[in-house]
C-alpha positions as MATLAB code, in Angstrom:
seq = 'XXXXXXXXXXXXXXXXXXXXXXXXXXXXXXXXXXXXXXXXXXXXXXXXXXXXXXXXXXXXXXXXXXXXXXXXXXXXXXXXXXXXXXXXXXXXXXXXXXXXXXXXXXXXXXXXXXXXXXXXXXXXXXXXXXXXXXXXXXXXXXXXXXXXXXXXXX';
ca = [
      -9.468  -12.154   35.834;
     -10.311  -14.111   32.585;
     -13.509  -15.445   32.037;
     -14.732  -18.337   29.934;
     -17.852  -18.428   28.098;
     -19.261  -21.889   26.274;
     -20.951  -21.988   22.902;
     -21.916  -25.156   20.858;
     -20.744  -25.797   17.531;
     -22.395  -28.831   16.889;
     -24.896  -30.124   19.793;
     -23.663  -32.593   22.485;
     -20.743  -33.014   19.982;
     -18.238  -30.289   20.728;
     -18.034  -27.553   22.640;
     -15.953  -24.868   21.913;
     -14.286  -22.439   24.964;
     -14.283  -18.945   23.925;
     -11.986  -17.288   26.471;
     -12.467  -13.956   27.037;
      -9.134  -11.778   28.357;
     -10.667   -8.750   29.047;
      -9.705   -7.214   32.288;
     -13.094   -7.124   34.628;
     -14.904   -3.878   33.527;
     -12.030   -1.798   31.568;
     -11.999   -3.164   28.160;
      -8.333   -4.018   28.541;
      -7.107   -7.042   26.757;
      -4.145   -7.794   28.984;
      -3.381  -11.000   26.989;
      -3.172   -9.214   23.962;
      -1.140   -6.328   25.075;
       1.101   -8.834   26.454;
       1.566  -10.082   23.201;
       1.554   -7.143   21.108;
       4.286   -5.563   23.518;
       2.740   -2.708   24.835;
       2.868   -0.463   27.697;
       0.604    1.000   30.016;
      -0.546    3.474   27.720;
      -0.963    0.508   24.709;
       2.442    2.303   22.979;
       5.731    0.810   22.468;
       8.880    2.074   20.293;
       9.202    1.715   17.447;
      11.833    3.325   14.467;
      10.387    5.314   11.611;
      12.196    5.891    8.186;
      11.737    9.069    5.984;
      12.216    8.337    2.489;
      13.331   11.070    0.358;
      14.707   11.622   -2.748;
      18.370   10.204   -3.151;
      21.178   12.180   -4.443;
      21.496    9.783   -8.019;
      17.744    9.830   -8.300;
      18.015   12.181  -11.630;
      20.841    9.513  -12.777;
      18.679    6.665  -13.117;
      16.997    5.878  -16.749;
      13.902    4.746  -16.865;
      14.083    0.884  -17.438;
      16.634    0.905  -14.595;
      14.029    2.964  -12.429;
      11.249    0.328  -13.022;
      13.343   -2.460  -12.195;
      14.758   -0.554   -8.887;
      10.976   -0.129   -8.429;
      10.310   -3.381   -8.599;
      13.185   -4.614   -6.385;
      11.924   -2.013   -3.704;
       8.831   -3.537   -3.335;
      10.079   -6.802   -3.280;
      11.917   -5.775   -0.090;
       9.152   -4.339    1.499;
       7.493   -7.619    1.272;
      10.503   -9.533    2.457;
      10.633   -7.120    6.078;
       7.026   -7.178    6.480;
       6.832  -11.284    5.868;
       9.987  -11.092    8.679;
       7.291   -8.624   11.298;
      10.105   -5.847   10.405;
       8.467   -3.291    8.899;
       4.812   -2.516   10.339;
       3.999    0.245    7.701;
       4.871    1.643    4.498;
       3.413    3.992    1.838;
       4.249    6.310   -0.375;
       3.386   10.151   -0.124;
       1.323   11.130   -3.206;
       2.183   14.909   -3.816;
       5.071   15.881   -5.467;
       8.295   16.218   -2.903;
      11.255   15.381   -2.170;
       9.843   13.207    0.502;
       8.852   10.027   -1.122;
       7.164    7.813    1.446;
       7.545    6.198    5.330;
       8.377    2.974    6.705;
       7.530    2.022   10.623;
       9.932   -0.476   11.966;
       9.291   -2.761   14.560;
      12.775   -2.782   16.020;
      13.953   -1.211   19.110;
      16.847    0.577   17.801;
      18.440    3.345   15.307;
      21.058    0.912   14.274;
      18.548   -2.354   13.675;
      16.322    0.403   10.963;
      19.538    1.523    9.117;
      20.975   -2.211    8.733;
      17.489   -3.004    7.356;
      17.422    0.489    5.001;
      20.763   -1.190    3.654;
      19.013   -3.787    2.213;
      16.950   -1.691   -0.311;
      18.199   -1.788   -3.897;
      16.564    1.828   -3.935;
      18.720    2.935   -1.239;
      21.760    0.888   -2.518;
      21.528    2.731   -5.907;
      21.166    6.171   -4.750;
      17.569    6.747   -5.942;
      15.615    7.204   -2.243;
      17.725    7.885    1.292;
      16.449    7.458    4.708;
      16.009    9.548    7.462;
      15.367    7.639   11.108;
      13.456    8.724   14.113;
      12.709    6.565   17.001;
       8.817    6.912   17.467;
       6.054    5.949   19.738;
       3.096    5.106   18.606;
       0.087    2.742   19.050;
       0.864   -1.074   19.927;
      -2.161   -2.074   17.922;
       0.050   -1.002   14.772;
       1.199   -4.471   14.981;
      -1.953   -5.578   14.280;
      -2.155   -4.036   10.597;
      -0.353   -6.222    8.214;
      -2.380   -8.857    9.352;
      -6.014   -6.807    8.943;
      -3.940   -5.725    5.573;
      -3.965   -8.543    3.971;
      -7.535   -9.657    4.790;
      -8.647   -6.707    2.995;
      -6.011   -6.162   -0.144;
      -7.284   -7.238   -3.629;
      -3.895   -7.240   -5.445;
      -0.634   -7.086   -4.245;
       2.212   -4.333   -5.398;
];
């Protein structure tokens, strides 16, 4: 049961509820994992890309590798304004495996149509590798803390 708790903002002006969704004694935010889609456990599905090194990587020049570089981060900007893609990084040793991405889609199919649209991909220079994965609802949750925290942008 949700309770409600009063605080003033400004006095005998407005009054403010601050509702609190908590289930009674557990902690649980049943609101929240309503809305963040998760089960009992607070997981849901979710599809998670592999990048690795594409089979025309040692093709591409320079100036077109910048620019490919460039375009690839563009995309990951696009899918994670759209609530696509929860995650992505790079991996910072020196492998054939390049980076991650954590989709928020429910299927195989959804992650590879949204690989497709990577000029990286397109050109050869990174592949994909997909894995449906279960992980953490809350993941949801970190482009928004992201952005409060991010000086620049790539």
């Amino acid at each position: 049961m949700a309770s409600a708790s009063y605080s003033c903002l400004v006095p005998e002006k407005k009054r403010v509820v601050q509702v609190d969704t908590t289930e009674a004694g557990s902690g649980i935010d049943s609101v929240l994992a309503v809305q963040l889609g998760a089960d009992e456990y607070g997981m849901k599905n979710y599809v998670m890309a592999l990048l690795k090194r594409g089979p025309r990587r040692w093709m591409i020049d320079s100036v077109t590798a910048s620019n490919l570089q460039k375009a690839h981060m563009a995309n990951i900007g696009r899918l994670a304004d759209e609530g696509k893609l929860v995650v992505a990084g790079p991996f910072t040793d020196n492998t054939d495996l390049k980076g991650i991405y954590v989709f928020d889609v429910k299927t195989i199919e959804e992650a590879q149509k949204l690989c497709e649209t990577d000029p990286a991909i397109k050109a050869g220079s990174l592949m994909m590798e997909l894995h449906p994965w279960y992980g953490s609802a809350a993941m949801l949750q970190i482009p928004a803390i992201h952005n409060k925290i991010a000086k620049k942008q790539p």
